[in-house]
Amino acid sequence: MTTSQNKSRREFLKTASTAAAVASVAQMLPGKSLAADKKTSPNEKINLGVIGFGNRCKYVMGGTLPHDDVRCIAIADVWDKHRDSGKAIVDKHYGNSDCETMRDFRELLARDDIDAVLIATGDRWHAAASILAAKAGKDVYSEKPCGITIEDCQNLADTITSEKRVFQAGTQRRSVPNFQKAVELAHSGKLGELQTMHASVYRPVLDNSWLPAQPQPSQEEIDWNLWLGPAAWRPFNLAYVQGKWRGQWDFDSGARLLDWGAHTVDLCQWANQADGTMPIEFQPTENGIHCRYENGVKLVIDFLDDPFGNRDPHYITRLGTCPIRFIGSDGWVETGDNGEIVCSSPALQKEITEDTTRVRGLDVASHSRNFLDCIRSRELTAANQNVMRKSHIACHAAALAWIFQRKLTIDPQKETFVNDADANGLITRADRIWNV
């Protein structure tokens, strides 16, 4: 790390939290909906509301709308273009024009006829919107990363539990057969004693530069205040709304490490049977972060310079995006989004049957099915709030180790860093007062 880079990091950290005091957003709700205490019967459809209808939401809805027992009845989005696009897709699916749209998602949360919400906004809104939804009595499917800070993840998990809501994080690979099989091999002992796990991520980005200011559109066209939400204020630029927010510290999660880490680190957590804990040490290196669990298992978070292209030598490129590798004393297994599973020996490869592989590793149909089933049963989902909490916090801790360029040690139960005031200072950040 050069002197200029270190200076840049120090200057960045001094200005990263520029927002005002946190807003009590729960006070903006008109009260709990009747759905808060309603138990959906097996014969009833689950009424779904959508908050944020961009490209990712379209993908998730493609795996959700075909389920016979769910019906999307309302869409909230701050951009009229997204509202119109979402309504057109939903109405076409049902062959009618019944789907309602609104600019302010609080109107959607106030409706008594909505049982659950799909939250597919940008990262800055995931936790705040999920918490408001839970307090309004809705079950929540939130796209990942579910919290932009460690405190966000803590507050979200605590709220879901206290409100007795069903929660599913959008880490859908927990519901995809090839990833499930790789984890099963780690759990079964067929790899021997688990020693090292590899999780692929983008190379992190630390940026808080502003795009040039543009004339702000009308509130009905794009509600810029509501788009920003709890994030720090900056002048309007259409590119942000179109997706240029990615990589920005104010809007993205953990220097973008959570884009893939929320999936890949999460799968390693699962493989190590560590859903109730996390690594205790995070050591940044030039090309990744080396982590260690209390049980001695190592987690290597690999930075990929070309995550959507050649992933050699870390991973087998043909296995697809979001690759993971589990290494035991007797062998290893690797898989990715293309569905193929590669093992270190013919004996292990015989464990891989056709029903445990799938070409579409990004498929969300099984994950949304799990969410809907748990709405009825009130059981914990595959990627419930407790699973999300530990895996997301592990990712945030890794990102902070990279930002500070030093080893961090965390207490996995207290979820605070040991003897490091700087790192603990970034567990939270002030939220902008947006609801005025």
Coordinates of C-alpha atoms in Angstrom, one line a residue:
M1 CA 0.0 0.0 0.0
T2 CA 1.5 3.3 -1.1
T3 CA 1.7 6.4 1.1
S4 CA -0.8 8.2 -1.1
Q5 CA -3.2 5.3 -0.9
N6 CA -3.0 5.3 2.9
K7 CA -3.6 9.1 2.9
S8 CA -6.6 8.7 0.7
R9 CA -8.1 6.1 3.0
R10 CA -7.6 8.3 6.1
E11 CA -9.2 11.3 4.3
F12 CA -12.1 9.1 3.2
L13 CA -12.7 7.7 6.7
K14 CA -12.9 11.2 8.1
T15 CA -15.7 12.2 5.6
A16 CA -17.5 8.9 5.1
S17 CA -20.2 9.5 7.7
T18 CA -21.7 12.9 6.8
A19 CA -25.4 12.2 7.4
A20 CA -27.6 13.8 10.1
A21 CA -29.0 12.1 13.2
V22 CA -31.0 8.9 12.8
A23 CA -34.7 9.3 12.1
S24 CA -37.3 7.4 14.0
V25 CA -38.8 6.0 10.8
A26 CA -41.2 3.7 12.7
Q27 CA -43.2 6.8 13.8
M28 CA -44.1 7.4 10.1
L29 CA -46.2 4.3 9.9
P30 CA -50.0 4.8 10.3
G31 CA -50.1 1.7 12.5
K32 CA -49.9 -2.1 12.2
S33 CA -51.9 -3.6 9.5
L34 CA -54.5 -6.3 10.2
A35 CA -52.1 -8.7 8.4
A36 CA -49.8 -8.5 11.4
D37 CA -51.9 -11.0 13.4
K38 CA -53.4 -12.9 10.5
K39 CA -52.4 -16.4 9.8
T40 CA -52.6 -17.3 6.1
S41 CA -54.7 -20.4 5.7
P42 CA -53.5 -23.2 3.3
N43 CA -56.4 -22.3 0.9
E44 CA -55.6 -18.6 0.7
K45 CA -53.3 -16.8 -1.6
I46 CA -50.5 -14.8 -0.1
N47 CA -50.8 -11.2 -1.2
L48 CA -47.4 -9.7 -2.0
G49 CA -46.3 -6.1 -2.3
V50 CA -43.1 -5.1 -4.0
I51 CA -40.8 -2.3 -2.9
G52 CA -38.3 -1.3 -5.6
F53 CA -38.9 -2.7 -9.1
G54 CA -35.6 -2.6 -11.0
N55 CA -33.7 -5.3 -12.9
R56 CA -33.0 -7.5 -9.9
C57 CA -36.6 -7.4 -8.9
K58 CA -37.7 -8.5 -12.4
Y59 CA -35.4 -11.5 -12.0
V60 CA -36.7 -12.4 -8.6
M61 CA -40.3 -11.9 -9.7
G62 CA -39.7 -14.3 -12.6
G63 CA -39.2 -17.1 -10.1
T64 CA -42.0 -15.9 -7.7
L65 CA -45.0 -15.1 -9.9
P66 CA -45.4 -18.6 -11.2
H67 CA -46.2 -20.0 -7.7
D68 CA -49.9 -20.6 -7.6
D69 CA -50.4 -19.5 -4.0
V70 CA -49.0 -16.0 -4.3
R71 CA -50.4 -12.9 -5.9
C72 CA -48.6 -9.6 -6.4
I73 CA -51.1 -6.8 -5.8
A74 CA -49.1 -3.6 -5.4
I75 CA -45.8 -2.1 -6.4
A76 CA -44.0 0.9 -4.8
D77 CA -41.1 2.6 -6.5
V78 CA -39.7 6.2 -6.4
W79 CA -39.3 6.2 -10.2
D80 CA -42.4 6.3 -12.4
K81 CA -40.6 4.4 -15.1
H82 CA -40.1 1.4 -12.7
R83 CA -43.7 1.6 -11.4
D84 CA -45.0 1.4 -14.9
S85 CA -42.6 -1.3 -16.0
G86 CA -43.5 -3.4 -12.9
K87 CA -47.2 -3.0 -13.3
A88 CA -47.0 -4.0 -17.0
I89 CA -45.1 -7.2 -16.1
V90 CA -47.4 -8.2 -13.3
D91 CA -50.6 -7.4 -15.2
K92 CA -49.4 -9.4 -18.2
H93 CA -48.7 -12.4 -16.0
Y94 CA -52.2 -12.3 -14.5
G95 CA -54.0 -11.2 -17.6
N96 CA -55.6 -8.1 -16.0
S97 CA -54.9 -4.6 -14.9
D98 CA -55.3 -5.0 -11.2
C99 CA -51.8 -4.3 -9.9
E100 CA -51.7 -0.9 -8.1
T101 CA -48.7 1.3 -8.0
M102 CA -47.5 4.0 -5.6
R103 CA -44.5 6.3 -5.2
D104 CA -44.2 6.0 -1.4
F105 CA -43.7 2.5 0.0
R106 CA -45.3 3.6 3.3
E107 CA -48.6 3.6 1.5
L108 CA -48.0 0.0 0.6
L109 CA -47.1 -1.0 4.1
A110 CA -50.2 0.6 5.5
R111 CA -52.5 -1.7 3.5
D112 CA -54.3 -4.4 5.5
D113 CA -54.5 -6.8 2.5
I114 CA -50.7 -7.3 2.0
D115 CA -49.2 -10.2 3.8
A116 CA -45.6 -10.1 2.6
V117 CA -43.2 -7.8 0.8
L118 CA -40.4 -8.3 -1.6
I119 CA -37.8 -5.5 -1.0
A120 CA -35.5 -5.1 -4.0
T121 CA -34.3 -1.5 -3.6
G122 CA -30.6 -0.6 -3.6
D123 CA -28.5 -1.5 -0.5
R124 CA -29.1 1.7 1.3
W125 CA -32.8 0.9 1.8
H126 CA -32.8 -2.8 2.5
A127 CA -32.6 -2.7 6.3
A128 CA -34.7 0.4 6.9
A129 CA -37.5 -0.8 4.6
S130 CA -37.4 -4.4 6.0
I131 CA -37.7 -3.1 9.6
L132 CA -40.6 -0.8 8.7
A133 CA -42.3 -3.7 6.9
A134 CA -41.8 -6.0 9.9
K135 CA -43.2 -3.4 12.3
A136 CA -46.2 -3.1 9.9
G137 CA -46.9 -6.8 10.3
K138 CA -45.5 -8.0 7.0
D139 CA -43.3 -11.0 6.3
V140 CA -40.2 -9.9 4.4
Y141 CA -38.1 -11.2 1.5
S142 CA -35.2 -8.8 1.3
E143 CA -32.6 -8.8 -1.5
K144 CA -29.0 -8.8 -0.3
P145 CA -27.0 -7.2 1.1
C146 CA -29.6 -6.8 3.8
G147 CA -27.8 -4.2 5.8
I148 CA -25.3 -1.5 4.8
T149 CA -23.6 -1.6 8.2
I150 CA -23.1 -4.2 11.0
E151 CA -25.7 -2.3 13.1
D152 CA -28.2 -2.5 10.3
C153 CA -27.9 -6.3 10.3
Q154 CA -28.2 -6.5 14.0
N155 CA -31.3 -4.2 14.2
L156 CA -32.9 -6.0 11.3
A157 CA -32.4 -9.5 12.8
D158 CA -33.6 -8.2 16.2
T159 CA -36.7 -6.6 14.8
I160 CA -37.7 -9.6 12.7
T161 CA -37.4 -11.8 15.8
S162 CA -39.2 -9.5 18.2
E163 CA -42.1 -8.9 15.7
K164 CA -42.3 -12.6 15.0
R165 CA -42.1 -12.1 11.2
V166 CA -40.9 -14.6 8.6
F167 CA -37.7 -13.3 6.9
Q168 CA -35.8 -14.6 3.9
A169 CA -32.5 -13.0 2.7
G170 CA -32.0 -13.1 -1.0
T171 CA -29.0 -15.4 -0.7
Q172 CA -30.8 -17.9 -2.9
R173 CA -27.8 -20.2 -3.4
R174 CA -28.8 -21.9 -0.1
S175 CA -31.7 -23.3 -2.1
V176 CA -29.8 -24.4 -5.2
P177 CA -29.0 -28.1 -5.4
N178 CA -25.3 -27.9 -6.5
F179 CA -24.4 -25.6 -3.6
Q180 CA -26.4 -27.7 -1.2
K181 CA -24.5 -30.8 -2.3
A182 CA -21.2 -29.2 -1.8
V183 CA -22.1 -28.2 1.7
E184 CA -23.5 -31.7 2.3
L185 CA -20.1 -33.2 1.4
A186 CA -18.4 -30.9 3.9
H187 CA -20.9 -31.8 6.6
S188 CA -20.8 -35.6 5.9
G189 CA -17.1 -35.9 6.6
K190 CA -16.5 -37.3 3.1
L191 CA -13.9 -34.5 2.6
G192 CA -12.3 -35.5 5.8
E193 CA -11.7 -32.8 8.5
L194 CA -12.7 -29.4 7.0
Q195 CA -9.6 -27.3 6.8
T196 CA -9.9 -24.4 4.4
M197 CA -12.8 -22.7 2.5
H198 CA -12.5 -20.3 -0.4
A199 CA -15.1 -17.6 -1.1
S200 CA -14.8 -15.5 -4.3
V201 CA -15.6 -11.8 -4.3
Y202 CA -15.0 -8.7 -6.4
R203 CA -11.9 -6.7 -5.7
P204 CA -13.3 -4.1 -3.2
V205 CA -13.9 -0.5 -4.2
L206 CA -13.7 2.5 -1.9
D207 CA -15.3 5.5 -3.5
N208 CA -17.4 8.5 -2.4
S209 CA -17.0 10.9 -5.3
W210 CA -20.0 12.8 -6.5
L211 CA -21.3 12.8 -10.0
P212 CA -22.1 16.3 -11.4
A213 CA -25.4 17.8 -10.3
Q214 CA -28.3 17.7 -12.7
P215 CA -31.7 19.4 -12.6
Q216 CA -33.9 17.5 -10.1
P217 CA -37.1 16.0 -11.7
S218 CA -40.5 16.3 -10.2
Q219 CA -41.3 14.2 -7.2
E220 CA -43.8 12.1 -9.1
E221 CA -41.2 11.3 -11.8
I222 CA -38.3 10.5 -9.4
D223 CA -38.7 11.2 -5.7
W224 CA -35.0 12.0 -5.1
N225 CA -35.4 12.4 -1.3
L226 CA -37.1 9.0 -1.0
W227 CA -34.5 7.5 -3.3
L228 CA -31.7 8.6 -1.1
G229 CA -33.6 7.6 2.1
P230 CA -31.3 7.1 5.0
A231 CA -28.2 7.6 2.9
A232 CA -26.2 10.9 3.1
W233 CA -27.5 13.7 0.8
R234 CA -25.9 14.5 -2.5
P235 CA -27.2 16.3 -5.6
F236 CA -29.4 14.4 -8.1
N237 CA -27.8 12.7 -11.1
L238 CA -29.9 10.3 -13.1
A239 CA -27.0 7.8 -13.4
Y240 CA -27.4 7.0 -9.7
V241 CA -31.0 6.0 -10.2
Q242 CA -29.9 3.9 -13.2
G243 CA -27.4 1.9 -11.1
K244 CA -24.3 4.1 -10.8
W245 CA -24.7 4.0 -7.0
R246 CA -22.8 0.7 -7.0
G247 CA -19.4 1.0 -5.5
Q248 CA -20.3 4.2 -3.7
W249 CA -19.6 4.0 0.1
D250 CA -22.8 5.9 0.9
F251 CA -25.0 3.5 -1.1
D252 CA -23.2 0.2 -1.4
S253 CA -22.3 -2.4 1.3
G254 CA -18.8 -3.1 2.6
A255 CA -16.8 -1.5 -0.2
R256 CA -18.8 -3.8 -2.5
L257 CA -17.4 -6.9 -0.9
L258 CA -20.9 -8.0 0.0
D259 CA -22.1 -8.1 -3.6
W260 CA -20.7 -11.7 -3.9
G261 CA -19.6 -12.2 -0.3
A262 CA -23.2 -12.2 1.0
H263 CA -23.5 -15.4 -1.1
T264 CA -20.1 -17.0 -1.0
V265 CA -19.1 -16.3 2.6
D266 CA -22.6 -17.3 3.6
L267 CA -22.1 -20.7 1.9
C268 CA -18.8 -21.1 3.8
Q269 CA -20.5 -20.2 7.0
W270 CA -23.0 -23.0 6.3
A271 CA -20.3 -25.5 5.3
N272 CA -18.4 -24.9 8.6
Q273 CA -21.7 -25.3 10.5
A274 CA -21.1 -21.7 11.8
D275 CA -24.5 -20.1 11.3
G276 CA -24.4 -19.0 14.9
T277 CA -20.9 -17.6 14.8
M278 CA -18.3 -16.2 12.4
P279 CA -14.5 -16.0 11.9
I280 CA -12.7 -14.3 14.8
E281 CA -9.7 -13.0 12.8
F282 CA -9.6 -11.0 9.5
Q283 CA -6.2 -10.4 8.0
P284 CA -6.1 -8.5 4.7
T285 CA -3.6 -9.4 2.0
E286 CA -2.9 -8.0 -1.5
N287 CA -5.4 -10.4 -3.1
G288 CA -7.8 -11.2 -0.4
I289 CA -8.6 -11.6 3.2
H290 CA -7.6 -14.5 5.3
C291 CA -10.0 -15.4 8.1
R292 CA -9.9 -17.9 11.0
Y293 CA -12.7 -19.5 13.0
E294 CA -12.5 -20.5 16.6
N295 CA -12.5 -24.1 15.5
G296 CA -9.4 -23.6 13.5
V297 CA -11.0 -23.7 10.0
K298 CA -9.6 -21.1 7.6
L299 CA -11.7 -19.0 5.3
V300 CA -9.9 -17.3 2.3
I301 CA -11.9 -14.5 0.7
D302 CA -10.3 -14.2 -2.8
F303 CA -10.4 -11.0 -4.8
L304 CA -11.1 -11.7 -8.4
D305 CA -9.9 -9.1 -10.9
D306 CA -12.2 -10.6 -13.6
P307 CA -15.1 -12.1 -11.7
F308 CA -17.3 -12.6 -14.7
G309 CA -14.5 -13.8 -16.9
N310 CA -11.3 -15.8 -16.3
R311 CA -11.3 -16.9 -12.7
D312 CA -8.0 -18.9 -12.9
P313 CA -5.9 -19.7 -10.9
H314 CA -8.2 -19.4 -7.9
Y315 CA -11.1 -21.3 -9.4
I316 CA -12.2 -23.4 -12.3
T317 CA -13.6 -20.9 -14.7
R318 CA -16.1 -23.1 -16.4
L319 CA -18.0 -23.6 -13.1
G320 CA -19.4 -20.1 -13.4
T321 CA -19.8 -17.1 -11.2
C322 CA -19.8 -17.0 -7.4
P323 CA -17.5 -20.1 -7.1
I324 CA -16.7 -21.6 -3.7
R325 CA -14.3 -24.4 -2.7
F326 CA -14.2 -26.5 0.4
I327 CA -11.0 -28.3 1.3
G328 CA -10.7 -31.1 3.8
S329 CA -8.0 -33.5 4.9
D330 CA -9.2 -36.1 2.4
G331 CA -10.3 -34.1 -0.6
W332 CA -12.0 -31.0 -1.9
V333 CA -15.1 -29.9 -3.8
E334 CA -15.7 -26.8 -5.9
T335 CA -18.9 -25.5 -7.6
G336 CA -20.4 -22.3 -9.0
D337 CA -23.4 -20.9 -10.8
N338 CA -23.2 -23.1 -13.8
G339 CA -24.3 -26.1 -11.7
E340 CA -21.5 -28.5 -12.3
I341 CA -19.7 -29.9 -9.2
V342 CA -16.0 -30.9 -9.4
C343 CA -14.3 -33.0 -6.8
S344 CA -10.7 -33.9 -6.1
S345 CA -11.1 -37.7 -6.7
P346 CA -13.1 -40.2 -8.7
A347 CA -14.5 -41.6 -5.4
L348 CA -15.9 -38.2 -4.4
Q349 CA -17.1 -37.5 -7.9
K350 CA -19.3 -40.6 -7.7
E351 CA -21.2 -38.8 -4.9
I352 CA -22.4 -36.2 -7.5
T353 CA -25.7 -37.4 -9.0
E354 CA -27.7 -35.6 -11.7
D355 CA -30.4 -34.4 -9.3
T356 CA -27.8 -32.4 -7.3
T357 CA -26.6 -30.3 -10.2
R358 CA -28.4 -27.5 -12.1
V359 CA -27.4 -25.2 -14.9
R360 CA -29.1 -22.1 -13.5
G361 CA -27.3 -21.5 -10.2
L362 CA -29.0 -18.1 -10.0
D363 CA -32.5 -19.5 -10.0
V364 CA -34.7 -18.0 -7.2
A365 CA -37.8 -20.2 -7.7
S366 CA -36.8 -22.7 -4.9
H367 CA -35.8 -19.8 -2.6
S368 CA -39.1 -18.0 -3.0
R369 CA -40.9 -21.3 -2.6
N370 CA -39.2 -21.8 0.7
F371 CA -40.2 -18.3 1.8
L372 CA -43.9 -18.8 0.9
D373 CA -44.0 -22.2 2.6
C374 CA -42.5 -20.7 5.8
I375 CA -45.1 -17.9 5.7
R376 CA -47.7 -20.6 6.1
S377 CA -45.8 -22.8 8.6
R378 CA -44.2 -19.8 10.5
E379 CA -40.9 -21.8 10.6
L380 CA -37.5 -20.3 9.9
T381 CA -36.5 -19.9 6.3
A382 CA -33.3 -21.3 4.7
A383 CA -31.7 -17.8 4.8
N384 CA -33.5 -16.5 8.0
Q385 CA -32.5 -13.4 10.0
N386 CA -30.1 -15.3 12.2
V387 CA -28.2 -16.8 9.2
M388 CA -28.1 -13.4 7.5
R389 CA -26.9 -11.7 10.7
K390 CA -23.7 -13.7 11.2
S391 CA -22.7 -14.1 7.5
H392 CA -23.3 -10.4 6.7
I393 CA -21.4 -9.2 9.8
A394 CA -18.5 -11.5 8.8
C395 CA -18.5 -9.8 5.4
H396 CA -18.6 -6.3 6.9
A397 CA -15.7 -7.2 9.2
A398 CA -13.7 -8.5 6.3
A399 CA -14.4 -5.3 4.4
L400 CA -13.3 -3.1 7.3
A401 CA -10.1 -5.1 7.7
W402 CA -9.4 -4.3 4.0
I403 CA -10.3 -0.6 4.5
F404 CA -8.0 -0.2 7.5
Q405 CA -5.4 -2.5 6.0
R406 CA -4.7 -4.3 9.3
K407 CA -5.8 -7.4 11.1
L408 CA -9.1 -7.2 12.9
T409 CA -10.3 -9.4 15.7
I410 CA -14.0 -9.7 16.5
D411 CA -15.9 -11.2 19.3
P412 CA -18.4 -13.3 17.4
Q413 CA -21.1 -13.2 20.1
K414 CA -20.8 -9.5 21.2
E415 CA -20.3 -8.6 17.5
T416 CA -17.7 -5.9 18.3
F417 CA -14.1 -5.6 17.5
V418 CA -11.5 -6.3 20.1
N419 CA -9.4 -3.3 21.2
D420 CA -10.0 -1.4 18.0
A421 CA -12.0 1.9 18.4
D422 CA -11.6 2.8 14.7
A423 CA -13.3 -0.4 13.5
N424 CA -16.0 -0.2 16.2
G425 CA -16.6 3.4 15.0
L426 CA -17.7 2.0 11.7
I427 CA -20.1 -0.6 13.0
T428 CA -22.8 2.1 12.5
R429 CA -23.3 5.3 10.7
A430 CA -25.7 8.2 11.1
D431 CA -28.9 8.0 9.0
R432 CA -30.1 11.1 7.2
I433 CA -33.5 12.4 8.2
W434 CA -35.6 11.7 5.1
N435 CA -39.1 11.5 6.5
V436 CA -39.9 15.2 6.8

